[in-house]
Coordinates of C-alpha atoms in Angstrom, one line a residue:
Chain O
M500 CA 15.1 -12.7 36.0
Y501 CA 15.7 -12.1 32.3
E502 CA 18.5 -13.2 30.0
G503 CA 21.6 -10.9 30.0
I504 CA 21.1 -7.5 28.4
V505 CA 17.4 -7.3 28.8
Q506 CA 17.9 -7.5 32.6
D507 CA 20.8 -5.0 32.3
L508 CA 18.5 -2.5 30.5
I509 CA 15.8 -3.0 33.2
D510 CA 18.5 -2.3 35.9
E511 CA 19.7 0.8 34.1
F512 CA 16.2 2.2 33.7
G513 CA 15.6 1.4 37.3
R514 CA 18.5 3.7 38.3
L515 CA 16.8 6.7 36.6
P516 CA 14.9 9.0 39.1
G517 CA 11.3 8.1 39.7
I518 CA 11.4 4.8 37.9
G519 CA 10.8 1.7 40.0
P520 CA 11.5 -1.9 39.0
K521 CA 8.0 -2.5 37.5
S522 CA 8.2 0.7 35.3
A523 CA 11.7 -0.2 34.3
Q524 CA 10.5 -3.6 33.1
R525 CA 7.6 -2.0 31.3
I526 CA 9.9 0.4 29.5
A527 CA 12.4 -2.3 28.6
F528 CA 9.6 -4.3 27.0
H529 CA 8.3 -1.2 25.2
I530 CA 11.9 -0.8 23.8
L531 CA 11.8 -4.4 22.5
Q532 CA 8.7 -3.6 20.5
T533 CA 9.7 -0.2 19.3
P534 CA 11.1 0.1 15.7
Q535 CA 14.9 -0.2 15.6
F536 CA 15.2 3.2 14.0
D537 CA 13.4 4.9 16.9
V538 CA 15.5 3.2 19.5
S539 CA 18.7 4.3 17.7
H540 CA 17.3 7.8 17.6
L541 CA 16.7 7.8 21.4
A542 CA 20.2 6.3 22.0
Q543 CA 21.9 8.9 19.8
L544 CA 19.9 11.7 21.5
L545 CA 21.1 10.5 24.9
V546 CA 24.7 10.7 23.8
D547 CA 24.2 14.0 22.0
V548 CA 22.5 15.7 25.0
R549 CA 25.3 14.5 27.3
E550 CA 28.0 15.6 24.9
R551 CA 26.6 18.9 23.7
V552 CA 24.5 20.3 26.4
R553 CA 26.2 22.1 29.2
F554 CA 25.4 24.8 31.7
C555 CA 25.5 28.5 30.7
D556 CA 28.8 30.1 31.8
I557 CA 26.9 33.2 33.0
C558 CA 23.6 32.1 34.6
G559 CA 23.9 28.3 35.0
N560 CA 20.9 27.5 32.8
V561 CA 21.1 24.5 30.4
S562 CA 22.5 25.5 27.1
E563 CA 24.1 24.1 23.9
Q564 CA 26.5 27.1 23.8
P565 CA 28.7 28.7 26.4
R566 CA 26.0 31.3 26.9
C567 CA 22.3 30.2 27.0
A568 CA 19.6 31.6 24.8
I569 CA 18.2 33.9 27.5
C570 CA 21.6 35.4 28.3
R571 CA 22.3 35.9 24.5
D572 CA 19.0 37.6 23.9
P573 CA 19.5 41.4 23.9
R574 CA 15.7 42.0 24.2
R575 CA 15.7 40.6 27.8
N576 CA 15.8 43.2 30.5
Q577 CA 19.4 43.3 31.6
T578 CA 18.7 45.2 34.8
L579 CA 16.7 42.4 36.4
I580 CA 18.0 39.1 37.7
C581 CA 15.8 36.3 39.0
V582 CA 17.6 33.9 41.3
V583 CA 16.4 30.3 41.2
E584 CA 17.6 27.1 42.8
D585 CA 17.6 24.9 39.7
A586 CA 17.6 25.1 35.9
K587 CA 14.2 23.4 35.9
D588 CA 12.9 26.5 37.8
V589 CA 14.0 28.7 34.8
A590 CA 11.7 26.6 32.5
A591 CA 8.8 26.9 35.0
I592 CA 9.1 30.7 35.1
E593 CA 9.6 31.0 31.4
R594 CA 6.3 29.2 31.0
T595 CA 4.4 32.0 32.8
R596 CA 5.7 34.5 30.1
E597 CA 5.6 37.1 33.0
F598 CA 9.3 37.6 33.4
R599 CA 11.5 39.2 30.7
G600 CA 14.7 39.7 32.7
L601 CA 17.7 37.4 33.2
Y602 CA 18.2 34.4 35.5
H603 CA 20.8 33.1 37.9
V604 CA 20.8 29.4 38.8
L605 CA 22.3 28.7 42.3
G606 CA 22.5 25.0 41.8
G607 CA 20.6 24.2 45.0
A608 CA 19.7 25.7 48.3
I609 CA 21.4 26.1 51.7
S610 CA 20.7 23.0 53.7
P611 CA 22.7 22.2 56.9
I612 CA 21.1 18.7 57.0
A613 CA 22.3 17.9 53.5
G614 CA 25.6 19.6 54.2
I615 CA 25.1 22.3 51.6
G616 CA 26.4 25.7 52.6
P617 CA 26.6 29.1 50.8
D618 CA 30.0 28.1 49.3
D619 CA 28.5 25.1 47.5
L620 CA 26.1 27.4 45.6
R621 CA 26.8 29.7 42.7
I622 CA 26.7 32.8 44.9
A623 CA 30.2 34.2 44.0
P624 CA 29.3 34.3 40.3
L625 CA 26.1 36.1 41.2
M626 CA 28.1 38.8 43.1
Q627 CA 30.4 39.2 40.1
R628 CA 27.4 39.7 37.8
L629 CA 26.1 42.5 40.2
A630 CA 29.5 44.2 40.4
D631 CA 29.2 46.5 37.4
G632 CA 26.0 48.2 38.5
T633 CA 23.8 47.3 35.5
V634 CA 21.4 45.2 37.6
Q635 CA 18.9 47.2 39.6
E636 CA 16.7 44.4 41.0
V637 CA 17.3 40.9 42.2
I638 CA 14.2 38.7 42.6
L639 CA 14.7 35.8 45.0
A640 CA 12.7 33.0 43.5
T641 CA 14.1 30.1 45.6
N642 CA 11.5 27.5 46.7
P643 CA 9.0 28.6 49.5
N644 CA 10.3 25.9 51.8
L645 CA 12.8 25.7 54.7
E646 CA 15.9 25.5 52.5
G647 CA 14.7 28.0 50.0
E648 CA 13.7 30.5 52.6
A649 CA 17.0 30.1 54.4
T650 CA 18.8 30.7 51.1
A651 CA 16.7 33.8 50.3
T652 CA 17.4 35.2 53.8
Y653 CA 21.1 34.6 53.4
L654 CA 21.1 36.3 50.0
S655 CA 19.0 39.2 51.0
R656 CA 21.4 40.0 53.8
L657 CA 24.4 39.7 51.4
L658 CA 22.7 41.8 48.7
H659 CA 21.6 44.6 51.0
T660 CA 25.2 45.8 51.3
L661 CA 24.8 46.7 47.6
E662 CA 22.6 49.5 46.2
I663 CA 20.2 47.0 44.6
R664 CA 16.5 46.4 45.2
V665 CA 16.0 42.8 46.5
T666 CA 12.5 41.2 46.2
R667 CA 11.0 37.9 47.0
L668 CA 8.2 36.1 45.1
A669 CA 4.9 36.5 46.9
S670 CA 3.5 33.7 49.0
G671 CA -0.2 33.2 49.3
L672 CA -3.1 31.1 48.1
P673 CA -2.5 29.1 44.9
V674 CA -4.9 30.3 42.2
G675 CA -7.7 27.7 41.7
G676 CA -7.1 26.4 45.2
D677 CA -9.5 26.1 48.0
L678 CA -9.1 28.4 51.1
E679 CA -10.5 25.6 53.2
Y680 CA -7.6 23.3 52.2
A681 CA -4.8 25.8 52.5
D682 CA -2.3 25.1 55.2
E683 CA -2.1 27.6 58.0
V684 CA 1.4 29.0 57.0
T685 CA 0.2 29.7 53.5
L686 CA -3.0 31.2 54.7
G687 CA -1.1 33.3 57.2
R688 CA 1.2 34.5 54.4
A689 CA -1.9 35.4 52.3
F690 CA -3.1 37.7 55.1
E691 CA 0.3 39.2 55.6
G692 CA 0.6 40.0 51.9
R693 CA -3.0 41.2 51.4
R694 CA -3.5 44.0 48.9
S695 CA -6.0 46.8 48.4
V696 CA -8.5 46.2 45.6
Chain Q
M138 CA 10.6 25.3 26.8
Y139 CA 14.2 24.1 26.6
E140 CA 16.8 24.7 23.9
G141 CA 16.8 22.1 21.0
I142 CA 17.9 18.6 22.0
V143 CA 17.2 18.9 25.7
Q144 CA 13.5 19.4 24.8
D145 CA 13.8 16.6 22.2
L146 CA 15.1 14.2 24.9
I147 CA 12.3 15.3 27.3
D148 CA 9.8 14.6 24.6
E149 CA 11.3 11.2 23.8
F150 CA 11.3 10.1 27.5
G151 CA 7.7 11.4 27.7
R152 CA 6.7 8.9 25.0
L153 CA 7.8 5.9 27.1
P154 CA 5.1 4.1 29.0
G155 CA 4.3 5.5 32.5
I156 CA 6.5 8.6 32.2
G157 CA 4.7 11.9 32.3
P158 CA 6.1 15.3 31.3
K159 CA 7.4 16.1 34.8
S160 CA 9.2 12.7 35.1
A161 CA 10.6 13.1 31.6
Q162 CA 12.1 16.5 32.5
R163 CA 13.5 15.0 35.8
I164 CA 15.1 12.2 33.9
A165 CA 16.6 14.4 31.2
F166 CA 18.2 16.6 33.9
H167 CA 19.5 13.5 35.6
I168 CA 21.1 12.5 32.3
L169 CA 22.8 15.9 32.0
Q170 CA 24.4 15.3 35.4
T171 CA 25.3 11.7 34.8
P172 CA 29.0 10.9 33.8
Q173 CA 29.3 10.7 30.0
F174 CA 30.6 7.1 30.2
D175 CA 27.4 6.0 31.9
V176 CA 25.2 7.7 29.4
S177 CA 27.0 6.1 26.5
H178 CA 26.6 2.8 28.2
L179 CA 22.9 3.3 28.5
A180 CA 22.7 4.4 24.9
Q181 CA 24.6 1.4 23.7
L182 CA 22.5 -1.0 25.8
L183 CA 19.4 0.4 24.2
V184 CA 20.7 -0.3 20.7
D185 CA 22.1 -3.7 21.7
V186 CA 18.8 -4.8 23.3
R187 CA 16.8 -3.7 20.3
E188 CA 19.2 -5.4 17.9
R189 CA 20.0 -8.6 19.7
V190 CA 17.0 -9.4 21.8
R191 CA 14.2 -11.2 20.0
F192 CA 11.3 -13.5 20.9
C193 CA 11.9 -17.2 21.3
D194 CA 10.8 -19.1 18.1
I195 CA 9.2 -21.8 20.3
C196 CA 7.6 -20.2 23.3
G197 CA 7.6 -16.4 22.5
N198 CA 9.6 -15.5 25.6
V199 CA 12.4 -12.8 25.3
S200 CA 15.7 -14.3 24.2
E201 CA 19.0 -13.4 22.7
Q202 CA 19.0 -16.7 20.7
P203 CA 16.4 -18.3 18.5
R204 CA 15.4 -20.5 21.4
C205 CA 15.2 -19.0 24.9
A206 CA 17.1 -20.2 28.0
I207 CA 14.0 -22.0 29.3
C208 CA 13.3 -23.9 26.1
R209 CA 17.0 -24.8 25.8
D210 CA 17.2 -26.2 29.3
P211 CA 16.8 -30.0 29.2
R212 CA 16.2 -30.1 33.0
R213 CA 12.8 -28.3 32.6
N214 CA 9.8 -30.6 32.6
Q215 CA 9.0 -31.1 28.9
T216 CA 5.5 -32.5 29.6
L217 CA 4.2 -29.3 31.1
I218 CA 3.4 -26.1 29.3
C219 CA 2.2 -22.9 31.1
V220 CA 0.3 -20.6 28.8
V221 CA 0.7 -16.9 29.6
E222 CA -0.4 -13.6 27.9
D223 CA 2.9 -11.8 28.0
A224 CA 6.7 -12.4 28.3
K225 CA 6.5 -10.3 31.5
D226 CA 4.3 -13.0 33.0
V227 CA 7.1 -15.6 32.4
A228 CA 9.4 -13.6 34.6
A229 CA 6.7 -13.2 37.3
I230 CA 6.2 -17.0 37.4
E231 CA 9.9 -17.8 37.3
R232 CA 10.3 -15.6 40.4
T233 CA 8.0 -18.0 42.3
R234 CA 10.4 -20.9 41.6
E235 CA 7.3 -23.1 41.8
F236 CA 7.1 -24.1 38.1
R237 CA 9.8 -26.1 36.3
G238 CA 7.9 -26.8 33.0
L239 CA 7.9 -24.8 29.8
Y240 CA 6.0 -21.7 28.7
H241 CA 4.0 -20.5 25.8
V242 CA 3.5 -16.7 25.4
L243 CA 0.2 -15.9 23.6
G244 CA 1.1 -12.3 23.0
G245 CA -2.1 -10.9 24.5
A246 CA -5.6 -12.0 25.3
I247 CA -8.9 -12.2 23.4
S248 CA -10.6 -8.8 23.6
P249 CA -13.5 -8.0 21.2
I250 CA -13.3 -4.3 22.4
A251 CA -9.7 -4.0 21.4
G252 CA -10.4 -6.0 18.2
I253 CA -8.1 -8.9 19.3
G254 CA -9.4 -12.3 18.3
P255 CA -8.0 -15.8 18.6
D256 CA -6.2 -15.5 15.3
D257 CA -4.2 -12.5 16.6
L258 CA -2.7 -14.7 19.4
R259 CA 0.0 -17.4 19.1
I260 CA -2.5 -20.2 19.4
A261 CA -1.6 -22.1 16.2
P262 CA 2.1 -22.5 17.4
L263 CA 0.7 -23.8 20.7
M264 CA -1.3 -26.4 18.9
Q265 CA 1.8 -27.4 16.9
R266 CA 3.8 -27.9 20.1
L267 CA 1.1 -30.1 21.5
A268 CA 0.8 -32.3 18.3
D269 CA 3.6 -34.8 19.1
G270 CA 2.0 -36.0 22.3
T271 CA 4.9 -35.1 24.7
V272 CA 2.9 -32.5 26.6
Q273 CA 0.6 -34.0 29.2
E274 CA -0.7 -30.9 30.9
V275 CA -1.4 -27.3 29.8
I276 CA -1.7 -24.8 32.6
L277 CA -3.8 -21.7 31.6
A278 CA -2.2 -18.8 33.4
T279 CA -3.8 -15.9 31.6
N280 CA -4.8 -13.0 33.8
P281 CA -7.8 -13.4 36.1
N282 CA -9.7 -10.6 34.3
L283 CA -12.4 -10.5 31.6
E284 CA -10.0 -10.9 28.7
G285 CA -7.9 -13.5 30.4
E286 CA -10.9 -15.6 31.4
A287 CA -12.3 -15.4 27.9
T288 CA -9.0 -16.6 26.5
A289 CA -8.7 -19.4 29.0
T290 CA -12.3 -20.5 28.2
Y291 CA -11.6 -20.4 24.5
L292 CA -8.3 -22.4 24.9
S293 CA -9.8 -25.0 27.3
R294 CA -12.6 -25.8 24.8
L295 CA -10.0 -26.1 22.0
L296 CA -7.6 -28.2 24.1
H297 CA -10.3 -30.6 25.4
T298 CA -10.4 -32.1 21.9
L299 CA -6.9 -33.4 22.6
E300 CA -5.9 -36.0 25.2
I301 CA -4.3 -33.4 27.5
R302 CA -5.0 -32.3 31.0
V303 CA -6.0 -28.6 31.0
T304 CA -5.8 -26.7 34.3
R305 CA -6.3 -23.1 35.3
L306 CA -4.4 -21.2 38.1
A307 CA -6.4 -21.0 41.3
S308 CA -8.3 -17.8 42.1
G309 CA -8.8 -16.8 45.7
L310 CA -7.6 -14.5 48.5
P311 CA -4.1 -13.0 47.9
V312 CA -1.7 -14.2 50.6
G313 CA -1.1 -11.4 53.1
G314 CA -4.4 -9.7 52.1
D315 CA -7.4 -8.9 54.3
L316 CA -10.6 -10.8 53.9
E317 CA -12.5 -7.6 54.8
Y318 CA -11.0 -5.8 51.7
A319 CA -11.4 -8.6 49.2
D320 CA -13.9 -7.9 46.4
E321 CA -16.9 -10.1 46.2
V322 CA -15.9 -12.0 43.1
T323 CA -12.5 -13.0 44.6
L324 CA -14.2 -14.0 47.9
G325 CA -16.7 -16.0 45.9
R326 CA -13.9 -17.8 44.1
A327 CA -12.1 -18.5 47.4
F328 CA -15.3 -20.3 48.6
E329 CA -15.7 -22.1 45.4
G330 CA -12.1 -23.3 45.5
R331 CA -12.0 -24.1 49.2
R332 CA -9.9 -27.2 50.2
S333 CA -9.9 -29.7 53.0
V334 CA -7.3 -29.1 55.6

């Protein structure tokens, strides 16, 4: 609908996740009206991020160095590993400031439908990290859905052969939520996991 | 939450219209997993669009040349000008393939609340285009909302001093819509504008 490169830019934006054709058009027009310096900055940042950012050799988190900031930090508890599906989950957990151990990013979850088996995940590197006996507890923090639960079950069986404590994040009512609106599975889990007060 | 430039990229994406922090993060991670060649292509396109794309000297539509493809096309009806608020509206009207005349982009609508008066819009260039007597009809295609109607009213008064036919796009029920769900103003307009069949 537009001349040459404007349409190309709209098409490119439309390929990004979560951006439909209308948003893509809106963003392209925003770019047209943004100072040239700012657009060059964004363009350079895109290239830099893609060139310089990689995944940590140890945990799989995003990093500008072979080892990420968390794996490099000696103050982190080296006896505790939290296993997550995705690097985005690391950021989510870091935001809570509750966890001071290390991470291990699997790069997905077991999903027979999507054709993802245990061999497609970073499970072998996890077993290597556990081999020297430093780690005392592995927290399984995969998503509380079908694939995440399947992955947690698979890992817990695998890890129980080692002398390591294996835990799973608690399921229950979300804080600030309404009991009335909780689904039955979540409410069931909340009963199951009830604690003395 | 992320190291250096990844967070910078998330922040930059978050500044684009219609992209919240979660989407910005999702897009940044998508970029990390996109082939380097494709990311460079997007970056170059951003720079190119900002450098090469401008607004048509005559109508204000987006263009890579001083005059846009529509203004350059001799097959377009030179006696008809459709006045729109935004260059995005040109694309929307072109998609209908109903209109074969020329356009004039005002660059907004009169809005006392936003402090936009007639002098902030491209009204003087419109009057210049109408001066030589070629144009026989001006179609006011500003949005059917408060600001768009105010702008259309202002322009129709201004243009009635010239010997030019001034028309306004019809208001009425959207095709495929449900009469039951139409708001009363739209339904009122549909009655007002009813036609013999």
